[in-house]
Structures are given as C-alpha cells and as structure tokens.
Amino acid sequence: MTAHIWRVLAIYVILAASLSEQQALKQACPSCDGSQLCNCSSMGLDFIPPGVTAKITVLNLAHNRIKRIQSQDLQQAVNLRALLLQSNKISSIDEDSFWSLEKLELLDLSNNSLAHLSPVWFGHLFSLQHLHLEGNSYRDLGQSSPFSSLKNLSSLHLGNPQFSVIRHGNFEGIELLHKLWIDGSNLSQYEQGSLKSIKQINHMILNLRNGYIFSEIVRDLLHSVTWLEVRRIAFSIAAEMQVLRVMSSSFAKKISFRQTLLTDATVPEIVSILEDMPQLVELELVDCRLLGTGQWKMEIQAKKSQTLRILTIKKLSIEEFYLFTDLHSVEGLLSLLTRVTVQNTKVFLVPCRISQNLLSLVYLDLSANLLGDLSLEHSACQGGWPSLQALNLSQNSLSDLERTSKSLSHLGNLIVLDISQNNFGEIPDVCDWPKTLKYLNLSSTQIPKVTTCIPQTLEVLDVSGNNLKEFGLRLPLLKELYLTRNQLKTLPGAAPIPNLVSLSVSRNKLNSFSKEEFEGAQVGAVHLSLMECHRSLVVSLICVLVFLVILLLVAFGYKYHMVWYLRMTWAWLQAKRKPKRAPPKDVCYDAFVSYSENDSDWVENTMVRELEQACPPFRLCLHKRDFVPGKWIVDNIIDSIEKSRKTLFVLSEHFVQSEWCKYELDFSHFRLFDENNDAAILVLLEPIQSKAIPKRFCKLRKIMNTKTYLEWPLEEEQQQMFWFNLKIALRS
Ligand SMILES: *[C@@H]1O[C@H](CO)[C@@H](O)[C@H](O)[C@H]1NC(C)=O
Ligand SMILES: *[C@@H]1O[C@H](CO)[C@@H](O)[C@H](O)[C@H]1NC(C)=O
Ligand SMILES: *[C@@H]1O[C@H](CO)[C@@H](O)[C@H](O)[C@H]1NC(C)=O
Ligand SMILES: *[C@@H]1O[C@H](CO)[C@@H](O)[C@H](O)[C@H]1NC(C)=O
Ligand SMILES: *[C@@H]1O[C@H](CO)[C@@H](O)[C@H](O)[C@H]1NC(C)=O
Ligand SMILES: *[C@@H]1O[C@H](CO)[C@@H](O)[C@H](O)[C@H]1NC(C)=O
C-alpha cells in the first residue's frame, strides 16, 4: 500500500516537474508553445531553457548568450532535426549533450567560443548532414577525427582566424562531402595527406593566406575536388603565382575566385595555369578587383584550353575600366565558350572582333552594365555571336526599342531576350526582331502601350511594371503572359491569345473579372491577388468599415462636443499666433456687438438707433454690416474685438446655446474678462438661469457670477435708465 502511494507520489512529482519545465520554455520563448518549430533566437537567453521535448523538431537558439551546454539540456529532444546555436558564447559542451539527437540533420555551432572540439560530442549524430563549426577559437581539430561517426555528413564548415594546424587523420571517416569550407586564413601547418582520405568533394572552399599551405592542400585534392573556390587571395606579382601552379594538374571542372585581387601581371599567369587544367569547364570570378588596363602579355594565346566552356564574371571592379580597350590577347580563348556572363562590371561595349570570335556562344548575360543603343549596335555587329540563343541585356542603358530590335535582328538563333529594366519610354509600331524569338522580357521599361512591335512568334511575354492601360494584341503562340503592375482596367480578350496557359495580372486596376472572358481559352493558371479576385467584396468590406469608423467618430464627437473642442483649439492656435492687442491708434469702433440672429431685431433696430443717433454718436461694429467678407468668422471676431474699445455681448437664452461657442476662445488673450478690465459689457435681453448655461462654457458661468450686467427691462420707463447706464458703460 505504501509502495503504491510512493509510486503515485513519484509520478506526480515527475509530472509536475515536467509541466513546470514546459512552462519555463514557454516563458523563455512564447513562440515554442505547442509548436514543433521553436524560434528562441535573440531572446537574451543565458542557458538552454528547460522543457525541450520530443515534440520539437527545429530549435533555434541563435544570437543569445548561452555559455554552456549540459548533458540534460537536450536529452528529451529525440526528434530534433535542426539545432541552431550560432552566435552565442558557448565555450563548453558536456560530452554526452548531443547523444539523444540521432535524427539531427543540421547542427550550427558557428561563431561561438569553442577552444577545442571533442570527437565524443558527435559520436551519435548518425543522421547529421550539415555541421557548422566556423568562427570559434579552436586552433586545431585535435589528434584524431571528430567526424568519424558522421556517416551521412554532406557539408562541413570549419576554421577561424586562429585555426593553425590540420593533422593527419583529422578527416578520417569522411568519404564524400558535398561542400567543405575551410577558413584557414592563419593556417600555418598542414600534415601532408590529411585531406586525401576524402574520396570526393563536390565544392571545396578555401580561404588561405599562406601560399605554401595552399599548394600542399590543393596537391591532396587534385583528384577529389570537382569545384574549387579560392577566396581572398591577393597576388600582385607573377612570381607569387607559382604557388598556384599546382592547380594546373587538378581535375576540377570548375574554378571560382572570390574577393581576389588581380593585376595585369598576374592575369596571364592565372590564364596559363587554368589553360593547363585537363578538365576545367567553368571559370567564375565574383567580387574581384582588377588593377590594370588589360595590357596582358601575349603568351596567353600560345596554348588554348580545349575544355573551358563557361565564363562567369560578376561584380568585377576594374578601377580604370575606361582605359580598358585592348582585349585582343584573349581572342583566341573565346571561340569555344558557350556561356558567358559578365554582370555588374561596367561593360559599355563588346568590341565587334570579340563578338565575332565568340563562335560557339549560346548564352550571353550582360545584365547590369552600361550598354547603350549605339554600343549595342557595334557589339552585335554582323557576324557577331552567330550561335547565340539567349541574351540578357537587363538593367543597361538602352533607350530606343526600334534600334535595339534592329541591332539584334540578324541573330538567326536567338530565342530568349531579356531587355527588362531599360528605359525605352516609347514603343514604335513596327520592329525588326529575329524570326526565332520566343521569350521577350520588356518588364519595367516605361512603355505606355503595346503595339505590333511585339513579335507574333512569342511564347512568353513579360510586360509587367509598365504603364499599360489595355492589352489587345493578337499573339497566336503565346503561352505565358505577365501583366502585373500596370494600369489595366480589363483583362485581355481570350480569342487573340488562344494558347495562353498562364496569366499574371495582379496589381492592376481591374474592375470586373468574369470567367466568361476566358471561356474557350486553356488558361491553366491565372495569378490574381486577393484584391482582384474579390474586388467587390473587399470594396464593400472597406466601405462598411469606413462607415463604421465615421459613425463611431460622430457619436463620440457628439457625446463629448468634439467638434466644438476642435474648433476652439484651432481658433486658440490662430489667436496665439496673432500679436497682442492692437495699438490704440487702430481702434475705430466704440464697441463690437456680439449677438445672435434671434436677437437681431432688437439689436439692429432698437439698440443701433438709440446708440448711433445719440449725441455724440457711438460707432458700433456689427458682424452683418462690418465684417470683412471672405474671412473666417472667428478671425473676423478677433479682428473686430481688437479694433473696438469695448465688446458688448447681447445675451439671450438662444445666444448662449448657439453663439457663445464663437467667443469662448481663450479670451484671456484680450484680458476681456479680467477683474480689472471692463472692456466686456454684458446685456441680458431675458433672464438666464445660470443652470441653463452648458457646463463647457465655464468662462461664461464665471462672468455671470462675478460681473454685473445690464438687464433689458420690459417696462418703457425703466428703459431710459437702461440706455443711460449702457452709454456710461460704453464711455468709461
Ligand atoms: C526567428 O526569430 C528571429 C528574430 O526574432 C527572426 O529574425 C528569424 O527570421 C526567425 N526565424 C524563423 C525561422 O522564423
Ligand atoms: C559569424 O560572424 C561573422 C563576423 O562577425 C559574420 O560575418 C557571420 O555572418 C557570422 N555567421 C553566422 C552564421 O552568424
Ligand atoms: C542520409 O541522408 C540521406 C539523404 O541525403 C537520407 O536519405 C538517409 O536516410 C540518411 N541516412 C541516415 C542514416 O540518416
Ligand atoms: C596567427 O598565427 C600566429 C602564430 O602561428 C599567431 O601569433 C597570431 O596571433 C595568429 N593570428 C591570429 C589573427 O590569430
Ligand atoms: C537577366 O538578368 C537579370 C539580372 O541579373 C535576372 O534577374 C534575369 O532573370 C535574367 N534573365 C534571364 C532570362 O535569365
Ligand atoms: C523579367 O525581368 C524581370 C526583371 O529583370 C524579372 O524579375 C522577371 O522575373 C522576368 N520575367 C520572366 C518571365 O522571367
């Protein structure tokens, strides 16, 4: 019995503990709640939060301050596929921390503070495919191989600025890698044969400064690497290039140079090394700098690579590109090239002779350069690019569509042409395109309409991002049409484009969209945004919403006299901006009379007659008579008060309810109602209950309570007395 109780208690304790742990995880990163994907990146965590269970498959703990990984931290996470721990401060990992992670495929420990790597950590990671260890502080990989259990490893990133030794056996157990990146900028010792144990590496990235080490490593990789990428090498004189000579025996098919410095002296060396490579097909230069003007020595022509077919140059900065004219030394290399990309390199001309030498060229990408109409005419000269099938001139300086088409019309094999992101602005009625053209990209070229300049042979047409109002072309072969970001009001008709399969029309001004418009067409995919599909629904929804908001505002405004307060604020602001009371010389009225339309009969007939025909007469300012037309009422009032010695308020129940608001500005500006100022005179036409005055007119209530006022008597004989008092008040 007691045993039973103990067992229940134990289960209860374990359950409670696990519940509170899950609570802890939920608190540390709320997104983990009940989710398989747990993103706790950048949460300022100091440790791995407890409660990581078997449910979680992706755990992102990157960019925190975690220092240590302990045995129990990930013990429950048996279904984890990806564990991201990069950019923390991890300096210690318990040996068995990762032992339950048998399904883990990605482990990122980069940018931490690991000073050594232990083979025991990775001992159970049988499914691991990607391991990132770069950016730590280890100087070597230990005496044996940390990777020997990683049978399924496909990519491995290694090294850091302190990494200095690679030993024999460090890569034991790895047979095949898709990608191996070694950041060895300070690598100073490499035991011969260390990398030879890997039978095949598809993409090897080397970031080395020591040329000797470089050649040692490449020597071990001659037969295993398919694509060798060299980063951050800076050789400025030819002699230094000799360490690269070993590459010429490599069986790599592709060589990339990234962030590499080239000079007129080293280019011929590199070319001659690459020419010797028996299987080199592709050369890539990315983000490199070339110091020089192309004055290369002639030996380049001596031998010719028989295998090089693909040349890619992206973002090459040539400091003196405008002096760069002499390219004839490479002409001999060109005839076998089939694909050339020169992107973002300030190319403004391809010399005709070069074009004519590109005999096998099928694909040419010259996007993001400086080609203009004239230089295109010269570059695509007669006999140039005779085999070309695809040409990319996107993001250049072309401005004349007719001329562009004419320059290219003789390219008898051209199928794909991308001239997007040029500034044509206009489109002629007739153009002269190659007869073979099937794909034309005219997106973002500022064309206002489409005309028969667009060739009938097209199967794909992109005219998105222009100013099109309609599309009425007949294109019998067209399969894909891109019309996004225009100003179309209606869809193109189906009959003129009978073979259309895909149509993109989002972000236009379509009003109606009916299926019938496309009956008979074989449109498989029409890409519309939510807005276009349900335009009427969306519009009604928006209308209803706007209406509700307005209703709310009105109700709110009515309840709290919003409009009144707004107007008063505005008037107050206006008054604040005005200078203080006008100097006395501007005073031209004895009194400004403020009264309500209801009381106009009394004011305009009785009072005006009495006061203006008195001896000496009073000069009164009445808004009907004396206000400057066209000025806002409040401005007029303020002006008139400023020009009058006194202000006479004719108060009645009606005035208070309807007109007082115009005056309840911040009259302190005029000190009208100060105790010692008697510029304000109040006349009560009828008795007013202080209670009848709305609460918000606190100033009026105050005046009524503190100032004496003149009351208009109904009895004839008392009226004489009233006038007498009023005149005295006005003169005072
Ligand atoms: C995880 O969160 C960070 C920042 O909170 C964010 O930048 C990142 O895109 C998120 N990752 C995923 C996969 O949602
Ligand atoms: C590691 O840090 C370097 C330098 O601070 C940075 O460039 C790199 O993107 C970081 N890597 C990762 C995976 O965060
Ligand atoms: C190894 O990776 C492949 C995919 O690259 C996968 O199909 C296979 O199941 C993995 N093997 C193990 C033991 O996880
Ligand atoms: C490079 O290695 C040398 C010794 O081999 C060491 O003195 C130097 O500090 C290292 N440089 C960096 C950036 O760690
Ligand atoms: C042309 O180059 C641009 C920019 O480099 C790219 O976005 C576009 O996809 C390319 N066009 C074709 C047809 O490959
Ligand atoms: C046309 O060019 C633009 C810009 O270069 C690009 O974004 C778009 O994908 C291209 N269209 C097609 C159909 O390839």
PDB file of C-alpha atoms in Angstrom, residues 303-462:
ATOM      1  CA  LYS A 303      48.118  27.419 -75.691  1.00  0.00           C
ATOM      2  CA  LYS A 304      44.396  27.133 -75.673  1.00  0.00           C
ATOM      3  CA  SER A 305      42.155  25.444 -73.216  1.00  0.00           C
ATOM      4  CA  GLN A 306      40.217  22.835 -75.117  1.00  0.00           C
ATOM      5  CA  THR A 307      37.722  22.303 -72.330  1.00  0.00           C
ATOM      6  CA  LEU A 308      36.722  25.729 -70.959  1.00  0.00           C
ATOM      7  CA  ARG A 309      33.156  26.484 -71.982  1.00  0.00           C
ATOM      8  CA  ILE A 310      31.654  28.689 -69.308  1.00  0.00           C
ATOM      9  CA  LEU A 311      32.951  32.030 -68.127  1.00  0.00           C
ATOM     10  CA  THR A 312      31.169  33.934 -65.381  1.00  0.00           C
ATOM     11  CA  ILE A 313      32.257  37.333 -64.153  1.00  0.00           C
ATOM     12  CA  LYS A 314      30.138  39.057 -61.542  1.00  0.00           C
ATOM     13  CA  LYS A 315      30.855  42.389 -59.980  1.00  0.00           C
ATOM     14  CA  LEU A 316      34.407  42.714 -61.179  1.00  0.00           C
ATOM     15  CA  SER A 317      35.689  46.128 -60.336  1.00  0.00           C
ATOM     16  CA  ILE A 318      38.122  47.477 -62.828  1.00  0.00           C
ATOM     17  CA  GLU A 319      39.434  50.706 -61.443  1.00  0.00           C
ATOM     18  CA  GLU A 320      40.411  52.108 -64.806  1.00  0.00           C
ATOM     19  CA  PHE A 321      37.670  50.481 -66.821  1.00  0.00           C
ATOM     20  CA  TYR A 322      37.534  53.375 -69.262  1.00  0.00           C
ATOM     21  CA  LEU A 323      41.126  52.654 -70.334  1.00  0.00           C
ATOM     22  CA  PHE A 324      40.292  49.036 -70.827  1.00  0.00           C
ATOM     23  CA  THR A 325      40.333  48.663 -74.564  1.00  0.00           C
ATOM     24  CA  ASP A 326      42.828  46.063 -75.569  1.00  0.00           C
ATOM     25  CA  LEU A 327      41.262  42.635 -75.330  1.00  0.00           C
ATOM     26  CA  HIS A 328      42.662  41.052 -78.454  1.00  0.00           C
ATOM     27  CA  SER A 329      45.081  38.941 -76.444  1.00  0.00           C
ATOM     28  CA  VAL A 330      42.217  36.802 -75.190  1.00  0.00           C
ATOM     29  CA  GLU A 331      40.508  36.451 -78.554  1.00  0.00           C
ATOM     30  CA  GLY A 332      41.967  33.010 -79.100  1.00  0.00           C
ATOM     31  CA  LEU A 333      40.408  31.727 -75.924  1.00  0.00           C
ATOM     32  CA  LEU A 334      36.922  32.686 -76.895  1.00  0.00           C
ATOM     33  CA  SER A 335      35.882  30.539 -79.789  1.00  0.00           C
ATOM     34  CA  LEU A 336      34.903  27.533 -77.679  1.00  0.00           C
ATOM     35  CA  LEU A 337      32.976  29.366 -74.986  1.00  0.00           C
ATOM     36  CA  THR A 338      29.295  28.527 -74.912  1.00  0.00           C
ATOM     37  CA  ARG A 339      28.085  30.514 -71.911  1.00  0.00           C
ATOM     38  CA  VAL A 340      29.435  33.909 -70.873  1.00  0.00           C
ATOM     39  CA  THR A 341      28.136  36.024 -68.024  1.00  0.00           C
ATOM     40  CA  VAL A 342      29.591  39.448 -67.327  1.00  0.00           C
ATOM     41  CA  GLN A 343      27.293  41.058 -64.804  1.00  0.00           C
ATOM     42  CA  ASN A 344      27.589  44.320 -62.985  1.00  0.00           C
ATOM     43  CA  THR A 345      31.044  45.091 -64.325  1.00  0.00           C
ATOM     44  CA  LYS A 346      30.542  48.414 -66.134  1.00  0.00           C
ATOM     45  CA  VAL A 347      30.775  46.857 -69.589  1.00  0.00           C
ATOM     46  CA  PHE A 348      29.919  49.551 -72.098  1.00  0.00           C
ATOM     47  CA  LEU A 349      30.999  47.819 -75.263  1.00  0.00           C
ATOM     48  CA  VAL A 350      31.876  44.373 -76.558  1.00  0.00           C
ATOM     49  CA  PRO A 351      34.315  45.017 -79.392  1.00  0.00           C
ATOM     50  CA  CYS A 352      32.965  43.657 -82.674  1.00  0.00           C
ATOM     51  CA  ARG A 353      36.013  41.457 -83.159  1.00  0.00           C
ATOM     52  CA  ILE A 354      35.422  39.811 -79.790  1.00  0.00           C
ATOM     53  CA  SER A 355      31.778  39.184 -80.675  1.00  0.00           C
ATOM     54  CA  GLN A 356      32.833  37.660 -83.990  1.00  0.00           C
ATOM     55  CA  ASN A 357      35.216  35.362 -82.172  1.00  0.00           C
ATOM     56  CA  LEU A 358      32.523  34.051 -79.827  1.00  0.00           C
ATOM     57  CA  LEU A 359      31.591  31.468 -82.402  1.00  0.00           C
ATOM     58  CA  SER A 360      30.065  28.878 -80.076  1.00  0.00           C
ATOM     59  CA  LEU A 361      28.387  31.258 -77.701  1.00  0.00           C
ATOM     60  CA  VAL A 362      24.839  30.160 -76.907  1.00  0.00           C
ATOM     61  CA  TYR A 363      24.165  32.158 -73.745  1.00  0.00           C
ATOM     62  CA  LEU A 364      25.295  35.716 -73.047  1.00  0.00           C
ATOM     63  CA  ASP A 365      24.350  37.593 -69.902  1.00  0.00           C
ATOM     64  CA  LEU A 366      25.436  41.219 -69.898  1.00  0.00           C
ATOM     65  CA  SER A 367      22.915  42.417 -67.339  1.00  0.00           C
ATOM     66  CA  ALA A 368      23.550  45.366 -65.041  1.00  0.00           C
ATOM     67  CA  ASN A 369      26.098  47.068 -67.257  1.00  0.00           C
ATOM     68  CA  LEU A 370      26.324  50.291 -69.250  1.00  0.00           C
ATOM     69  CA  LEU A 371      25.445  49.253 -72.798  1.00  0.00           C
ATOM     70  CA  GLY A 372      23.650  51.950 -74.793  1.00  0.00           C
ATOM     71  CA  ASP A 373      21.909  51.814 -78.177  1.00  0.00           C
ATOM     72  CA  LEU A 374      24.983  52.726 -80.133  1.00  0.00           C
ATOM     73  CA  SER A 375      27.331  50.383 -78.375  1.00  0.00           C
ATOM     74  CA  LEU A 376      24.831  47.539 -78.723  1.00  0.00           C
ATOM     75  CA  GLU A 377      24.774  48.160 -82.464  1.00  0.00           C
ATOM     76  CA  HIS A 378      28.526  47.868 -82.534  1.00  0.00           C
ATOM     77  CA  SER A 379      28.696  44.901 -80.124  1.00  0.00           C
ATOM     78  CA  ALA A 380      26.105  42.888 -82.016  1.00  0.00           C
ATOM     79  CA  CYS A 381      27.765  43.613 -85.339  1.00  0.00           C
ATOM     80  CA  GLN A 382      27.287  41.477 -88.465  1.00  0.00           C
ATOM     81  CA  GLY A 383      28.836  38.082 -87.824  1.00  0.00           C
ATOM     82  CA  GLY A 384      28.937  38.573 -84.063  1.00  0.00           C
ATOM     83  CA  TRP A 385      27.519  35.922 -81.704  1.00  0.00           C
ATOM     84  CA  PRO A 386      26.461  33.680 -84.595  1.00  0.00           C
ATOM     85  CA  SER A 387      25.122  30.862 -82.376  1.00  0.00           C
ATOM     86  CA  LEU A 388      23.518  32.956 -79.671  1.00  0.00           C
ATOM     87  CA  GLN A 389      20.223  31.637 -78.319  1.00  0.00           C
ATOM     88  CA  ALA A 390      19.776  33.636 -75.089  1.00  0.00           C
ATOM     89  CA  LEU A 391      20.770  37.228 -74.496  1.00  0.00           C
ATOM     90  CA  ASN A 392      20.294  39.130 -71.250  1.00  0.00           C
ATOM     91  CA  LEU A 393      20.581  42.896 -71.514  1.00  0.00           C
ATOM     92  CA  SER A 394      18.523  43.657 -68.432  1.00  0.00           C
ATOM     93  CA  GLN A 395      19.477  46.804 -66.483  1.00  0.00           C
ATOM     94  CA  ASN A 396      21.508  48.547 -69.134  1.00  0.00           C
ATOM     95  CA  SER A 397      21.168  51.981 -70.744  1.00  0.00           C
ATOM     96  CA  LEU A 398      19.145  51.093 -73.814  1.00  0.00           C
ATOM     97  CA  SER A 399      16.603  53.738 -74.754  1.00  0.00           C
ATOM     98  CA  ASP A 400      15.417  53.050 -78.300  1.00  0.00           C
ATOM     99  CA  LEU A 401      13.396  49.889 -78.749  1.00  0.00           C
ATOM    100  CA  GLU A 402      13.309  50.097 -82.555  1.00  0.00           C
ATOM    101  CA  ARG A 403      17.080  50.357 -82.703  1.00  0.00           C
ATOM    102  CA  THR A 404      17.553  47.567 -80.180  1.00  0.00           C
ATOM    103  CA  SER A 405      15.415  45.218 -82.261  1.00  0.00           C
ATOM    104  CA  LYS A 406      17.263  46.209 -85.416  1.00  0.00           C
ATOM    105  CA  SER A 407      20.682  45.658 -83.831  1.00  0.00           C
ATOM    106  CA  LEU A 408      19.684  42.135 -82.863  1.00  0.00           C
ATOM    107  CA  SER A 409      17.594  41.189 -85.893  1.00  0.00           C
ATOM    108  CA  HIS A 410      20.395  39.310 -87.616  1.00  0.00           C
ATOM    109  CA  LEU A 411      20.886  36.882 -84.695  1.00  0.00           C
ATOM    110  CA  GLY A 412      19.343  33.940 -86.509  1.00  0.00           C
ATOM    111  CA  ASN A 413      19.197  31.637 -83.460  1.00  0.00           C
ATOM    112  CA  LEU A 414      18.036  33.996 -80.742  1.00  0.00           C
ATOM    113  CA  ILE A 415      15.185  32.527 -78.707  1.00  0.00           C
ATOM    114  CA  VAL A 416      15.384  34.314 -75.365  1.00  0.00           C
ATOM    115  CA  LEU A 417      15.839  38.061 -75.000  1.00  0.00           C
ATOM    116  CA  ASP A 418      15.705  39.929 -71.706  1.00  0.00           C
ATOM    117  CA  ILE A 419      15.756  43.701 -72.138  1.00  0.00           C
ATOM    118  CA  SER A 420      13.885  44.461 -68.914  1.00  0.00           C
ATOM    119  CA  GLN A 421      14.775  47.442 -66.744  1.00  0.00           C
ATOM    120  CA  ASN A 422      15.932  49.625 -69.579  1.00  0.00           C
ATOM    121  CA  ASN A 423      14.311  52.962 -70.171  1.00  0.00           C
ATOM    122  CA  PHE A 424      12.564  52.848 -73.537  1.00  0.00           C
ATOM    123  CA  GLY A 425       9.668  55.112 -72.692  1.00  0.00           C
ATOM    124  CA  GLU A 426       8.146  54.641 -76.127  1.00  0.00           C
ATOM    125  CA  ILE A 427       7.302  51.780 -78.398  1.00  0.00           C
ATOM    126  CA  PRO A 428       7.236  52.006 -82.204  1.00  0.00           C
ATOM    127  CA  ASP A 429       4.558  50.318 -84.318  1.00  0.00           C
ATOM    128  CA  VAL A 430       6.974  48.130 -86.228  1.00  0.00           C
ATOM    129  CA  CYS A 431      10.136  46.405 -85.033  1.00  0.00           C
ATOM    130  CA  ASP A 432      12.533  44.014 -86.598  1.00  0.00           C
ATOM    131  CA  TRP A 433      13.152  41.005 -84.373  1.00  0.00           C
ATOM    132  CA  PRO A 434      14.914  37.706 -85.052  1.00  0.00           C
ATOM    133  CA  LYS A 435      12.380  35.276 -86.506  1.00  0.00           C
ATOM    134  CA  THR A 436      13.190  32.699 -83.836  1.00  0.00           C
ATOM    135  CA  LEU A 437      12.349  34.827 -80.782  1.00  0.00           C
ATOM    136  CA  LYS A 438      10.093  33.064 -78.290  1.00  0.00           C
ATOM    137  CA  TYR A 439      10.775  34.775 -74.953  1.00  0.00           C
ATOM    138  CA  LEU A 440      10.782  38.541 -74.570  1.00  0.00           C
ATOM    139  CA  ASN A 441      11.097  40.369 -71.286  1.00  0.00           C
ATOM    140  CA  LEU A 442      10.050  44.000 -71.508  1.00  0.00           C
ATOM    141  CA  SER A 443       9.213  44.467 -67.878  1.00  0.00           C
ATOM    142  CA  SER A 444       9.938  47.825 -66.213  1.00  0.00           C
ATOM    143  CA  THR A 445      10.775  49.635 -69.444  1.00  0.00           C
ATOM    144  CA  GLN A 446       8.263  52.510 -69.149  1.00  0.00           C
ATOM    145  CA  ILE A 447       6.373  51.583 -72.296  1.00  0.00           C
ATOM    146  CA  PRO A 448       2.899  53.190 -72.374  1.00  0.00           C
ATOM    147  CA  LYS A 449       1.149  50.642 -74.621  1.00  0.00           C
ATOM    148  CA  VAL A 450       1.733  47.509 -76.639  1.00  0.00           C
ATOM    149  CA  THR A 451       1.844  47.644 -80.423  1.00  0.00           C
ATOM    150  CA  THR A 452       2.568  45.270 -83.239  1.00  0.00           C
ATOM    151  CA  CYS A 453       6.227  45.846 -82.446  1.00  0.00           C
ATOM    152  CA  ILE A 454       5.766  42.827 -80.172  1.00  0.00           C
ATOM    153  CA  PRO A 455       6.551  39.867 -82.427  1.00  0.00           C
ATOM    154  CA  GLN A 456       3.914  37.213 -83.161  1.00  0.00           C
ATOM    155  CA  THR A 457       6.404  34.407 -82.641  1.00  0.00           C
ATOM    156  CA  LEU A 458       6.473  34.822 -78.843  1.00  0.00           C
ATOM    157  CA  GLU A 459       5.554  32.092 -76.405  1.00  0.00           C
ATOM    158  CA  VAL A 460       6.465  34.061 -73.277  1.00  0.00           C
ATOM    159  CA  LEU A 461       5.970  37.802 -72.900  1.00  0.00           C
ATOM    160  CA  ASP A 462       6.659  39.847 -69.804  1.00  0.00           C
TER     161      ASP A 462
END
